[in-house]
Amino acid sequence: MKLLRYGAPGAERPGLMDDAGQIRDLSAHIPDIEGEALSPEGLARIAALTAEDLPLVEGQPRLGPPIAGTRKFLCVGLNYADHARETGKEPPPEPVLFAKAVSAISGPHDDVEIPRGSDRTDWEVELGIVIGTRAKYVAEADALEHVAGYLLVNDVSERRFQSERGGQWTKGKSHDTFGPIGPWLVTRDEIADVQALDLWLDVDGERRQTGNTRTMIFGVAHLVSYISQFMTLEPGDIIATGTPPGVGLGMKPPTFLREGQVVTLGAAGLGVQRQRMVLA
């Protein structure tokens, strides 16, 4: 299934995308796409519904973040060896973790703000994992059982704030709108091999990133298991799994986003995002 949320910011309603690419309203069956709805039982109840019997949503409403109630937005740094090299770093011996503020979450086509004082706002197309059931000290062999599904993430970053303003990476990752997710949550059963997904990103129609999840240093199951050794993962938590090469920081010379530019990104089976850059 492709689950989504549509409507004005703060007033989104739950829905799903039917086989014809039309939005169907789910609000008579679930209050939102969060919590118990993301469990295997909750997803099975939604899957048992007949899409054609659900109310059709007319027009082209705004798509919001496809899940609600996220308490942790975790990210994995330098998880593609070629991206690590383009930033001048060696591939890490174990996953590099950092947090992105949940207030950064935005819809897949919402404008992205360039922060005040920013001159190094950058792009990062990523596969996102959405947790469906509580995970604590899980074995790698069991890790995917705790995953509700996957979504597309643009891990927008301000490189000067990230690397030159002291502390860890959170300041460069957490500005409002720096976490576009969606357009939908694709349930795990729809992805035949999560370690074989193509990813891409364009800036003003020019291809900047091309990659595939097969070149991740640490795969999805390993990441879920690994992170669960340090903290409990809860339904709705998001793990952004790292970006392939082609970020602005790695270009020669480094190139960053400007007001008015448009970023478009996608991943096989996970849909496409489109964001216009605006000044905060």
C-alpha positions in Angstrom: 0.0 0.0 0.0 0.9 3.6 -0.5 -0.4 5.6 2.6 -0.5 9.3 2.6 -1.8 12.4 4.4 -3.5 15.3 2.5 -4.7 18.7 3.3 -3.5 22.0 4.8 -0.6 22.0 7.2 -1.8 20.9 10.6 -5.1 19.7 9.3 -4.0 16.7 7.2 -6.3 13.7 6.8 -5.3 10.1 6.3 -5.6 8.5 2.9 -4.2 5.9 0.5 -3.2 5.9 -3.2 -5.3 3.5 -5.2 -4.1 1.5 -8.2 -5.3 4.2 -10.5 -3.2 6.8 -8.7 -6.2 8.5 -7.1 -6.4 9.5 -3.4 -8.9 7.7 -1.2 -10.0 9.0 2.2 -9.3 6.8 5.2 -10.5 9.1 7.9 -13.7 6.9 8.6 -11.4 4.0 9.5 -8.4 5.5 11.3 -7.8 8.9 13.0 -4.4 9.3 11.4 -1.4 7.4 10.0 0.5 6.9 13.3 0.9 4.7 16.3 -1.1 1.5 16.2 -2.1 2.1 12.5 1.6 1.4 11.6 1.6 -2.0 13.4 1.3 -5.2 11.3 -2.3 -5.6 12.6 -3.2 -2.0 11.8 -1.7 -2.2 8.3 -3.6 -5.5 7.8 -6.9 -3.8 8.7 -6.2 -1.0 6.2 -5.1 -3.5 3.5 -8.4 -5.5 4.0 -10.4 -2.4 2.9 -11.6 -2.2 -0.7 -10.0 1.0 -2.1 -12.9 1.6 -4.5 -15.3 1.7 -1.6 -13.4 4.5 0.1 -14.4 8.1 -0.7 -12.5 9.6 -3.6 -10.6 12.8 -2.9 -11.3 15.3 -5.7 -8.8 17.6 -7.2 -5.1 17.8 -6.3 -4.8 18.6 -2.6 -1.5 19.3 -0.9 0.3 16.2 0.3 1.6 16.5 3.8 4.1 14.3 5.6 2.7 10.8 5.1 3.0 9.8 8.8 2.2 11.6 12.0 3.3 11.3 15.6 7.0 10.9 14.9 9.0 11.2 18.1 12.5 10.6 16.7 14.0 11.6 13.4 17.3 9.8 13.2 19.9 10.0 10.5 22.9 8.0 9.4 25.9 9.9 8.2 28.5 8.8 5.6 26.6 5.6 4.8 27.7 5.4 1.1 31.5 4.9 0.7 31.7 7.2 -2.4 29.8 10.0 -0.6 32.1 9.7 2.4 35.1 10.1 0.0 33.6 13.1 -1.8 33.4 14.9 1.6 37.0 14.0 2.4 36.2 11.4 5.1 37.0 7.7 5.4 34.0 5.3 5.4 33.1 4.8 9.1 33.7 1.5 10.9 30.2 1.6 12.4 27.1 3.8 11.7 27.4 7.5 12.4 24.2 8.6 14.0 22.8 12.1 14.5 19.3 13.6 15.1 17.2 15.9 13.0 14.6 17.9 14.9 11.0 16.6 14.3 10.0 20.2 13.7 12.0 20.0 10.5 9.5 17.6 9.0 7.5 19.0 6.1 5.5 17.8 3.1 7.1 16.4 0.0 6.3 19.4 -2.2 6.4 22.2 0.4 8.8 25.1 0.0 12.2 24.7 1.7 13.6 27.6 3.6 17.1 28.8 3.2 18.0 29.9 6.8 19.0 33.4 7.6 22.8 33.7 7.4 23.0 30.6 5.3 25.4 30.3 2.3 25.8 26.5 2.2 22.3 25.0 2.1 22.7 21.6 0.5 20.6 18.6 -0.7 20.6 14.9 0.1 18.3 12.3 -1.4 17.8 9.4 1.0 15.8 6.2 1.7 13.8 6.6 5.0 12.8 3.7 7.2 9.5 4.1 9.2 9.3 2.0 12.4 6.0 0.1 12.9 6.5 -1.7 16.2 8.6 -1.0 19.2 12.2 -2.2 18.7 14.7 -2.6 21.6 17.7 -4.8 21.4 16.5 -6.5 18.3 18.6 -9.0 16.3 19.5 -8.1 12.7 17.6 -11.2 11.6 14.4 -9.9 13.1 14.9 -6.2 12.4 12.7 -5.9 9.3 9.7 -7.2 11.3 9.7 -3.9 13.1 9.6 -1.8 9.9 6.2 -0.5 8.7 7.6 0.7 5.4 9.7 3.2 3.6 9.6 6.7 2.3 11.7 9.3 0.4 13.6 11.8 2.5 15.5 15.0 1.5 17.9 15.5 4.3 18.4 19.2 3.6 21.6 20.5 5.4 23.3 23.8 6.0 27.0 22.8 5.8 28.5 25.8 7.6 26.0 25.4 10.5 26.8 21.6 10.5 30.5 21.8 10.6 31.7 25.2 11.6 29.3 26.4 14.3 30.5 24.0 17.1 29.0 20.9 18.5 27.6 18.0 16.5 25.6 18.1 13.2 22.1 18.8 14.6 22.3 22.6 14.0 23.0 22.1 10.3 20.2 19.6 9.9 17.2 20.9 11.9 16.0 24.2 10.4 12.2 24.3 9.7 11.4 22.5 6.4 14.8 20.7 6.3 13.0 17.3 6.5 10.7 16.8 3.5 9.3 13.3 3.6 6.9 11.4 1.3 4.9 11.7 -0.9 3.7 8.5 0.6 4.7 5.7 3.0 5.2 2.5 1.0 4.5 -0.6 3.1 7.3 -3.1 3.4 5.5 -5.8 1.4 5.6 -3.6 -1.7 9.4 -3.4 -1.8 10.9 -6.6 -3.2 14.5 -5.7 -2.2 15.1 -2.6 -0.2 18.9 -2.9 -0.9 18.3 -2.5 -4.7 16.5 0.9 -5.0 17.6 3.6 -7.4 17.8 7.1 -6.0 18.2 10.4 -7.9 18.1 14.2 -7.4 18.0 17.1 -9.7 18.5 20.9 -9.1 16.7 23.0 -11.7 16.5 20.0 -14.0 20.2 19.1 -13.8 21.0 15.7 -12.4 23.2 16.0 -9.3 22.8 12.7 -7.5 22.4 9.1 -8.8 22.8 6.1 -6.6 21.4 2.8 -5.4 20.9 1.4 -1.9 23.0 -1.6 -2.8 26.1 0.5 -2.2 25.1 1.4 1.4 27.8 0.5 3.9 25.3 -0.5 6.5 22.0 -2.0 5.2 18.5 -1.4 6.5 18.3 -4.4 8.8 21.7 -3.7 10.3 20.7 -0.1 11.0 17.5 -0.9 12.7 19.2 -3.6 14.9 22.2 -1.3 15.6 20.2 1.7 16.6 17.9 -0.4 18.8 21.0 -1.2 21.0 21.2 2.4 22.0 17.6 3.6 22.2 14.1 2.2 21.8 12.6 2.7 18.4 8.9 3.5 18.5 6.1 3.4 15.9 6.4 6.5 13.6 10.1 7.0 14.2 12.1 7.7 11.0 15.6 6.6 10.1 17.2 8.4 7.2 19.8 6.0 5.9 22.4 8.2 4.2 22.9 9.8 0.8 24.8 8.7 -2.3 27.4 11.0 -3.9 26.6 14.2 -5.7 25.9 16.6 -2.9 26.7 20.3 -3.4 29.5 20.1 -0.8 31.3 17.5 -2.9 31.2 19.5 -6.2 34.3 21.3 -7.5 33.9 24.0 -6.7 31.2 23.4 -3.9 27.8 24.6 -5.1 24.9 25.3 -2.8 21.2 26.2 -3.1 19.8 29.7 -3.9 16.5 31.3 -3.6 14.1 30.3 -6.4 15.9 27.1 -7.3 13.8 23.9 -7.6 15.0 20.5 -6.2 13.3 17.4 -7.5 14.2 13.9 -6.2 12.9 10.4 -6.3 13.5 6.7 -5.6 12.2 3.6 -7.3 8.8 2.8 -5.9 8.8 5.6 -3.4 7.6 8.5 -5.6 8.9 12.0 -6.3 9.4 15.2 -4.3 9.6 18.7 -5.6 10.7 21.7 -3.5 11.2 25.4 -4.3 13.9 27.3 -2.3 12.7 30.4 -0.4 14.3 32.7 2.1 13.4 32.2 5.7 
